[in-house]
């Protein structure tokens, strides 16, 4: 999990902070006076803009592959050179905030979903809509919901450069031996029936993302058109949250949900210690794991020899309403860019060039363009090809727009969720009481963080 990062700017300007996963930070300081000229019609900063500065965070593999595609762009576009700036996560946001204060941000920045609105609110990013309208950035083969995740208000300020999706991974070997099949887009009732059948025929129980379900509860609520985290409150009603806790209460009582005691000496969220791949017998193991598509490779690597791990969708009362495609991260053009027109061409190159993506090979996630994803699939490993097929054929046409970034206070609410879930699973609290308490206290936590 990404840690909270405090981004301190120079005293001559102002202080600003961003939060990686808690959502409790304030917006970055507006880079007043930064100028750019291009489709947006703004005045250009000094310099000819022939050297483009591109910044990103990540690991060494990402660094090498990103440098390689920038070199490829230079080869195909003589006269355009790059200063590629790579940082670790925490350092990246410190550097970016300092650059924003000094009106010297890179031309192109890698952007996180949780931060887009803060940067837009402070007038730091260029609206890409004119570049899409004039054809500079081609979005013909891009999923509309994922593309829209880069929107703030009426503008599109960032282009997703990798797609993930919720994925229920499961022990296909054990289920095949018992003659049990799993369908995509299961309803919640179908999932519960399946869990009971698996328990009866194989002995395996079910782990419903125990103490690691902050994403699943949002998914669960989306079926009822509830956005969990709203500004200053929790969405929906207390009964919506009671229904969530009932899954655990009923499953423990009926014997098909794993006993919480198995997690006493495990690191929750660790792939290697997940009860689907770790345990001595079916009584202490789960037939499935609630993950994301980008975790399939790691789970398969951690699985015992001879165990085949398959992939399907998370269950929901309304699978189409609940499911979504998740942007792993974005690229955006800053208002400090001396040449936003060229920057827009680079974003188009990253989005639509097959040659470019044959170098990247989905390191940031499945390419936004379905055409590009299909084109590079033969060069990718078998698991990556399977993920592309799953996203394009199973999820893409059976999903809805992802929720907006969680409002301030969400991390505190998720901590409360985990505590209440634990008490329900240990029989120390009823689902009714847990749901009521989460809704009441969670709303108070959200209200306390409201600006």
Coordinates of C-alpha atoms in Angstrom, one line a residue:
X1 CA 0.0 0.0 0.0
X2 CA 1.2 3.4 -0.9
X3 CA 2.2 5.4 2.2
X4 CA 1.1 8.9 3.1
X5 CA 3.3 11.5 1.6
X6 CA 3.7 15.1 2.8
X7 CA 4.8 17.4 0.0
X8 CA 6.4 20.6 1.5
X9 CA 6.8 23.5 -0.9
X10 CA 9.1 26.5 -0.5
X11 CA 8.2 29.0 2.2
X12 CA 8.3 31.9 -0.4
X13 CA 5.2 30.4 -2.0
X14 CA 3.0 28.1 0.1
X15 CA 2.7 24.7 1.6
X16 CA 0.8 21.9 -0.1
X17 CA 0.2 18.2 0.6
X18 CA -1.2 15.1 -1.1
X19 CA -2.2 11.8 0.3
X20 CA -1.6 8.5 -1.4
X21 CA -4.3 6.3 0.1
X22 CA -5.9 8.1 3.0
X23 CA -7.4 10.9 1.0
X24 CA -6.9 13.3 3.9
X25 CA -4.4 15.8 2.3
X26 CA -5.1 19.3 1.0
X27 CA -4.6 20.4 -2.6
X28 CA -1.3 21.3 -4.1
X29 CA -0.6 25.0 -4.3
X30 CA -1.6 26.6 -7.6
X31 CA 1.3 27.3 -9.9
X32 CA 0.2 30.8 -10.7
X33 CA 1.7 32.3 -13.8
X34 CA 2.6 29.0 -15.5
X35 CA 1.9 29.3 -19.2
X36 CA 1.5 27.0 -22.2
X37 CA 0.4 27.4 -25.8
X38 CA -1.4 24.8 -27.8
X39 CA -4.9 23.5 -28.5
X40 CA -5.9 25.2 -25.3
X41 CA -5.0 28.6 -26.8
X42 CA -2.8 29.7 -23.9
X43 CA 0.5 31.6 -24.2
X44 CA 3.7 29.5 -24.5
X45 CA 6.5 29.7 -21.9
X46 CA 10.0 30.6 -22.9
X47 CA 12.1 28.1 -25.0
X48 CA 11.4 26.2 -28.2
X49 CA 10.1 23.1 -26.5
X50 CA 12.2 20.8 -28.5
X51 CA 13.4 19.0 -25.3
X52 CA 10.5 17.4 -23.6
X53 CA 10.7 16.7 -19.9
X54 CA 8.8 13.5 -18.9
X55 CA 8.5 12.4 -15.2
X56 CA 7.2 9.1 -13.8
X57 CA 7.5 6.9 -10.7
X58 CA 8.0 3.1 -10.6
X59 CA 10.5 0.4 -10.6
X60 CA 13.6 -0.2 -12.7
X61 CA 11.8 -2.2 -15.3
X62 CA 9.4 0.7 -15.9
X63 CA 12.3 3.1 -16.0
X64 CA 14.1 1.1 -18.7
X65 CA 11.1 0.6 -20.8
X66 CA 9.9 4.2 -20.6
X67 CA 13.3 5.5 -21.6
X68 CA 13.3 3.1 -24.5
X69 CA 9.9 4.4 -25.9
X70 CA 11.1 8.0 -25.5
X71 CA 14.2 7.1 -27.6
X72 CA 11.9 5.5 -30.2
X73 CA 9.8 8.6 -30.4
X74 CA 12.9 10.7 -30.9
X75 CA 14.0 8.4 -33.7
X76 CA 10.6 8.8 -35.4
X77 CA 10.4 12.5 -34.7
X78 CA 13.8 14.1 -35.4
X79 CA 14.5 17.2 -33.4
X80 CA 12.5 16.1 -30.4
X81 CA 14.6 15.0 -27.4
X82 CA 13.8 14.0 -23.9
X83 CA 14.9 14.5 -20.3
X84 CA 13.4 11.5 -18.6
X85 CA 13.0 11.9 -14.9
X86 CA 12.4 8.7 -12.8
X87 CA 11.7 8.6 -9.1
X88 CA 10.4 6.4 -6.4
X89 CA 6.8 7.0 -5.3
X90 CA 7.4 9.3 -2.3
X91 CA 10.2 11.3 -3.9
X92 CA 8.2 11.7 -7.1
X93 CA 5.4 13.6 -5.4
X94 CA 7.8 15.8 -3.4
X95 CA 9.6 16.8 -6.6
X96 CA 6.4 17.4 -8.4
X97 CA 4.9 19.6 -5.7
X98 CA 8.2 21.6 -5.5
X99 CA 8.2 22.0 -9.3
X100 CA 4.6 23.2 -9.2
X101 CA 5.5 25.9 -6.7
X102 CA 8.3 27.1 -8.9
X103 CA 6.3 27.0 -12.1
X104 CA 8.7 24.4 -13.5
X105 CA 6.8 21.2 -13.8
X106 CA 7.8 18.7 -16.5
X107 CA 6.0 18.8 -19.8
X108 CA 4.4 15.4 -19.2
X109 CA 3.8 13.8 -15.7
X110 CA 2.6 10.4 -14.6
X111 CA -0.5 11.1 -12.6
X112 CA -2.4 9.0 -9.9
X113 CA -6.2 8.7 -10.0
X114 CA -6.5 10.1 -6.4
X115 CA -4.6 13.3 -7.3
X116 CA -6.1 14.4 -10.6
X117 CA -8.8 16.6 -9.1
X118 CA -6.4 18.3 -6.8
X119 CA -4.0 19.2 -9.6
X120 CA -6.8 20.4 -11.8
X121 CA -8.4 22.5 -9.1
X122 CA -5.0 24.3 -8.8
X123 CA -4.8 24.9 -12.5
X124 CA -1.8 22.7 -13.1
X125 CA -2.9 20.4 -15.9
X126 CA -3.9 21.0 -19.5
X127 CA -7.4 20.1 -20.7
X128 CA -6.9 17.4 -23.4
X129 CA -10.3 17.8 -24.9
X130 CA -9.2 20.1 -27.8
X131 CA -6.5 17.6 -28.7
X132 CA -9.0 14.8 -28.9
X133 CA -11.5 16.9 -30.9
X134 CA -8.8 17.9 -33.4
X135 CA -7.6 14.3 -33.7
X136 CA -4.1 14.8 -32.2
X137 CA -5.0 12.2 -29.6
X138 CA -7.0 9.3 -31.1
X139 CA -9.4 7.6 -28.6
X140 CA -11.4 5.6 -31.1
X141 CA -10.4 2.3 -29.7
X142 CA -10.5 3.3 -26.0
X143 CA -13.0 2.2 -23.5
X144 CA -15.2 5.2 -22.7
X145 CA -15.5 4.5 -19.0
X146 CA -11.8 4.2 -18.5
X147 CA -11.2 7.3 -20.6
X148 CA -13.7 9.2 -18.5
X149 CA -11.8 8.4 -15.4
X150 CA -9.4 11.2 -16.4
X151 CA -12.1 13.8 -16.4
X152 CA -12.7 16.6 -13.9
X153 CA -15.8 18.5 -14.6
X154 CA -16.2 19.0 -18.3
X155 CA -12.5 18.6 -19.1
X156 CA -10.3 15.5 -19.7
X157 CA -7.0 16.2 -18.0
X158 CA -5.2 12.8 -18.1
X159 CA -5.0 9.7 -20.3
X160 CA -5.0 6.3 -18.7
X161 CA -1.9 4.2 -19.6
X162 CA -2.8 0.9 -18.0
X163 CA -6.0 -0.9 -17.2
X164 CA -6.8 -3.4 -14.4
X165 CA -10.1 -4.9 -13.2
X166 CA -11.4 -6.7 -10.2
X167 CA -10.7 -10.4 -10.5
X168 CA -11.9 -13.4 -8.5
X169 CA -9.1 -15.9 -8.7
X170 CA -9.9 -19.5 -7.9
X171 CA -8.5 -23.0 -7.5
X172 CA -9.7 -24.5 -10.7
X173 CA -7.9 -27.8 -10.0
X174 CA -9.9 -28.5 -6.9
X175 CA -13.2 -27.5 -8.5
X176 CA -12.6 -29.6 -11.6
X177 CA -11.9 -32.7 -9.5
X178 CA -15.3 -32.1 -7.9
X179 CA -17.1 -31.5 -11.2
X180 CA -17.8 -27.8 -10.3
X181 CA -17.8 -25.1 -12.9
X182 CA -17.6 -21.3 -12.3
X183 CA -19.4 -18.8 -14.5
X184 CA -18.4 -15.2 -15.2
X185 CA -20.6 -12.3 -13.9
X186 CA -22.1 -14.3 -11.1
X187 CA -24.9 -12.7 -9.0
X188 CA -24.4 -12.7 -5.3
X189 CA -27.0 -15.4 -4.8
X190 CA -25.2 -17.6 -7.4
X191 CA -21.9 -17.0 -5.6
X192 CA -23.4 -18.0 -2.2
X193 CA -24.9 -21.1 -3.6
X194 CA -21.6 -22.0 -5.2
X195 CA -19.7 -21.4 -1.9
X196 CA -22.1 -23.8 -0.2
X197 CA -21.7 -26.4 -2.9
X198 CA -17.9 -26.2 -2.8
X199 CA -17.8 -26.5 0.9
X200 CA -20.0 -29.6 0.7
X201 CA -18.1 -31.3 -2.1
X202 CA -14.5 -30.3 -1.5
X203 CA -14.2 -29.1 2.1
X204 CA -12.8 -25.8 0.9
X205 CA -14.2 -22.6 2.5
X206 CA -14.4 -19.1 1.2
X207 CA -12.4 -16.0 2.1
X208 CA -14.4 -12.9 1.3
X209 CA -11.4 -10.5 1.4
X210 CA -11.2 -10.7 5.2
X211 CA -9.9 -7.4 6.7
X212 CA -8.8 -6.5 3.1
X213 CA -12.2 -5.7 1.6
X214 CA -12.3 -1.9 1.3
X215 CA -12.5 -2.3 -2.5
X216 CA -15.1 -5.1 -2.3
X217 CA -17.5 -3.2 -0.1
X218 CA -17.6 -0.4 -2.6
X219 CA -18.1 -2.9 -5.4
X220 CA -20.9 -4.5 -3.3
X221 CA -22.7 -1.2 -2.8
X222 CA -22.5 -0.2 -6.4
X223 CA -25.1 -2.8 -7.2
X224 CA -27.6 -0.6 -5.4
X225 CA -26.4 2.6 -7.0
X226 CA -24.6 3.6 -3.8
X227 CA -21.3 5.5 -3.9
X228 CA -19.7 4.7 -0.5
X229 CA -17.5 7.7 0.0
X230 CA -19.2 11.1 -0.6
X231 CA -18.1 14.5 0.5
X232 CA -18.8 14.6 4.2
X233 CA -20.8 11.4 4.6
X234 CA -21.2 7.8 3.6
X235 CA -23.5 7.0 0.8
X236 CA -26.6 4.9 1.0
X237 CA -28.4 3.8 4.2
X238 CA -27.4 1.8 7.2
X239 CA -29.2 -1.2 5.7
X240 CA -26.9 -1.2 2.8
X241 CA -24.0 -1.9 5.2
X242 CA -25.9 -4.4 7.2
X243 CA -26.3 -6.5 4.0
X244 CA -22.6 -6.5 3.5
X245 CA -21.8 -7.7 7.0
X246 CA -24.6 -10.4 6.6
X247 CA -22.3 -12.1 4.1
X248 CA -19.8 -12.8 6.8
X249 CA -22.3 -13.5 9.6
X250 CA -24.3 -16.0 7.5
X251 CA -21.1 -17.6 6.0
X252 CA -19.6 -18.2 9.5
X253 CA -22.8 -19.6 10.9
X254 CA -23.3 -21.9 7.9
X255 CA -19.6 -22.9 7.8
X256 CA -18.6 -21.9 4.4
X257 CA -16.6 -18.7 5.3
X258 CA -13.1 -19.3 6.6
X259 CA -12.6 -18.9 10.4
X260 CA -10.8 -15.6 11.1
X261 CA -8.4 -17.4 13.4
X262 CA -6.4 -18.6 10.4
X263 CA -5.2 -15.0 9.9
X264 CA -3.8 -14.6 13.4
X265 CA -0.2 -15.2 12.4
X266 CA -0.4 -14.1 8.7
X267 CA 0.2 -10.9 6.9
X268 CA -3.2 -10.0 5.4
X269 CA -2.8 -9.0 1.8
X270 CA 0.4 -11.1 1.3
X271 CA 0.1 -13.2 -1.8
X272 CA 2.2 -16.0 -0.5
X273 CA 0.0 -16.3 2.7
X274 CA -3.3 -16.0 1.0
X275 CA -5.5 -18.9 2.1
X276 CA -6.1 -19.9 -1.5
X277 CA -2.5 -20.9 -1.9
X278 CA -1.4 -21.3 1.8
X279 CA -2.6 -23.9 4.2
X280 CA -2.4 -27.5 5.3
X281 CA -5.9 -28.7 4.4
X282 CA -9.2 -27.4 2.9
X283 CA -10.6 -26.6 6.4
X284 CA -8.2 -23.8 6.7
X285 CA -8.0 -22.8 3.0
X286 CA -10.2 -20.8 0.6
X287 CA -11.2 -21.9 -2.9
X288 CA -10.9 -18.2 -4.1
X289 CA -9.3 -14.9 -3.6
X290 CA -10.6 -11.4 -4.2
X291 CA -7.8 -9.7 -6.2
X292 CA -7.2 -7.6 -9.3
X293 CA -6.1 -8.8 -12.7
X294 CA -2.5 -7.5 -12.3
X295 CA -2.1 -10.0 -9.3
X296 CA -2.8 -13.1 -11.4
X297 CA 0.8 -13.7 -12.2
X298 CA 1.9 -13.4 -8.5
X299 CA -0.8 -15.7 -7.3
X300 CA 0.0 -18.3 -9.9
X301 CA 3.6 -18.1 -8.9
X302 CA 2.7 -18.6 -5.2
X303 CA 0.3 -21.6 -5.9
X304 CA 1.5 -25.1 -5.1
X305 CA 2.8 -27.2 -7.9
X306 CA 0.0 -28.7 -9.9
X307 CA -2.7 -26.2 -8.8
X308 CA -4.2 -24.3 -11.7
X309 CA -5.5 -20.8 -10.8
X310 CA -8.3 -19.4 -13.0
X311 CA -10.0 -16.0 -13.2
X312 CA -13.5 -14.7 -13.1
X313 CA -15.5 -11.6 -12.0
X314 CA -16.3 -10.6 -8.4
X315 CA -20.0 -11.5 -7.5
X316 CA -22.6 -8.8 -7.3
X317 CA -26.4 -8.5 -7.1
X318 CA -26.0 -6.5 -10.3
X319 CA -22.7 -7.4 -12.0
X320 CA -22.8 -4.7 -14.7
X321 CA -23.4 -2.0 -12.2
X322 CA -20.7 -3.2 -9.8
X323 CA -17.9 -4.1 -12.1
X324 CA -15.5 -1.6 -13.6
X325 CA -12.2 -1.1 -15.3
X326 CA -9.6 0.5 -13.1
X327 CA -7.0 2.9 -14.3
X328 CA -3.6 1.9 -12.9
X329 CA -2.2 5.4 -13.6
X330 CA -2.3 8.2 -16.2
X331 CA -0.1 10.6 -18.2
X332 CA -1.0 14.3 -18.1
X333 CA 0.3 17.5 -19.7
X334 CA 1.2 20.4 -17.3
X335 CA 0.4 24.0 -17.7
X336 CA 4.2 24.7 -17.5
X337 CA 4.9 22.9 -20.7
X338 CA 6.5 25.0 -23.4
X339 CA 5.2 22.7 -26.1
X340 CA 1.9 21.1 -25.1
X341 CA 1.1 20.4 -28.8
X342 CA 4.1 18.1 -29.0
X343 CA 3.3 16.6 -25.6
X344 CA -0.2 15.7 -26.9
X345 CA 1.4 13.9 -29.8
X346 CA 3.5 11.9 -27.3
X347 CA 0.4 10.9 -25.4
X348 CA -1.1 9.7 -28.6
X349 CA 2.1 7.8 -29.4
X350 CA 1.9 6.0 -26.0
X351 CA -1.8 5.3 -26.4
X352 CA -1.9 4.1 -30.0
X353 CA 1.5 3.0 -31.2
X354 CA 1.8 -0.7 -31.3
X355 CA 5.6 -0.4 -31.7
X356 CA 5.7 1.6 -28.5
X357 CA 3.6 -0.8 -26.6
X358 CA 5.7 -3.8 -27.8
X359 CA 8.4 -2.2 -25.7
X360 CA 6.2 -1.4 -22.7
X361 CA 4.4 -4.8 -22.8
X362 CA 1.7 -3.8 -20.4
X363 CA 4.1 -3.1 -17.5
X364 CA 1.7 -0.3 -16.3
X365 CA -1.4 -2.4 -17.0
X366 CA -3.3 -3.5 -20.1
X367 CA -3.1 -0.7 -22.8
X368 CA -6.1 1.6 -23.0
X369 CA -6.6 1.0 -26.7
X370 CA -8.2 -2.4 -27.3
X371 CA -6.6 -2.5 -30.8
X372 CA -3.1 -2.1 -29.2
X373 CA -3.8 -4.6 -26.5
X374 CA -4.9 -7.2 -29.0
X375 CA -1.9 -6.4 -31.2
X376 CA 0.8 -6.9 -28.5
X377 CA -0.9 -9.9 -26.9
X378 CA 1.1 -12.5 -29.0
X379 CA 4.4 -11.0 -27.6
X380 CA 3.2 -11.2 -24.0
X381 CA 3.4 -14.2 -21.7
X382 CA 0.4 -16.6 -21.4
X383 CA -1.0 -15.0 -18.2
X384 CA -0.9 -11.5 -19.6
X385 CA -2.7 -12.7 -22.8
X386 CA -5.3 -14.2 -20.6
X387 CA -5.7 -11.0 -18.7
X388 CA -6.1 -9.0 -21.9
X389 CA -8.8 -11.4 -23.1
X390 CA -10.6 -11.3 -19.7
X391 CA -10.6 -7.5 -19.7
X392 CA -11.7 -7.1 -23.3
X393 CA -14.2 -9.9 -23.6
X394 CA -15.6 -10.3 -20.1
X395 CA -15.3 -7.0 -18.2
X396 CA -15.3 -4.2 -20.8
X397 CA -18.9 -4.6 -22.1
X398 CA -20.3 -5.7 -18.7
X399 CA -19.1 -2.9 -16.4
X400 CA -19.8 0.7 -15.4
X401 CA -17.8 3.9 -14.7
X402 CA -15.5 3.5 -11.7
X403 CA -16.4 5.5 -8.5
X404 CA -14.8 9.0 -8.1
X405 CA -11.7 9.1 -5.9
X406 CA -12.6 8.6 -2.3
X407 CA -13.2 11.7 -0.3
X408 CA -11.3 12.7 2.8
X409 CA -11.8 10.4 5.8
X410 CA -12.0 7.2 3.8
X411 CA -8.9 5.6 5.3
X412 CA -10.4 6.0 8.8
X413 CA -13.7 4.5 7.7
X414 CA -11.8 1.5 6.2
X415 CA -10.0 1.0 9.5
X416 CA -13.4 0.9 11.3
X417 CA -14.8 -1.4 8.6
X418 CA -12.0 -3.9 9.3
X419 CA -12.5 -3.8 13.1
X420 CA -16.3 -4.3 12.8
X421 CA -15.8 -7.1 10.2
X422 CA -13.5 -8.9 12.6
X423 CA -16.0 -8.6 15.5
X424 CA -18.8 -10.1 13.3
X425 CA -16.6 -13.0 12.2
X426 CA -15.7 -13.8 15.8
X427 CA -19.3 -13.6 16.8
X428 CA -18.8 -10.6 19.0
X429 CA -21.2 -8.4 17.1
X430 CA -24.3 -8.9 14.9
X431 CA -24.3 -7.8 11.2
X432 CA -27.2 -5.5 12.1
X433 CA -25.2 -3.7 14.8
X434 CA -22.0 -3.6 12.7
X435 CA -23.9 -2.1 9.7
X436 CA -25.5 0.6 11.9
X437 CA -22.3 1.4 13.6
X438 CA -20.3 1.7 10.4
X439 CA -22.9 4.0 8.8
X440 CA -23.3 6.2 11.9
X441 CA -19.6 6.5 13.0
X442 CA -18.3 6.4 9.4
X443 CA -20.5 9.4 8.5
X444 CA -19.1 11.3 11.5
X445 CA -15.6 10.5 10.4
X446 CA -16.3 11.8 6.9
X447 CA -18.0 14.9 8.2
X448 CA -15.0 15.7 10.5
X449 CA -12.7 15.7 7.4
X450 CA -15.0 17.8 5.3
X451 CA -13.3 21.1 4.3

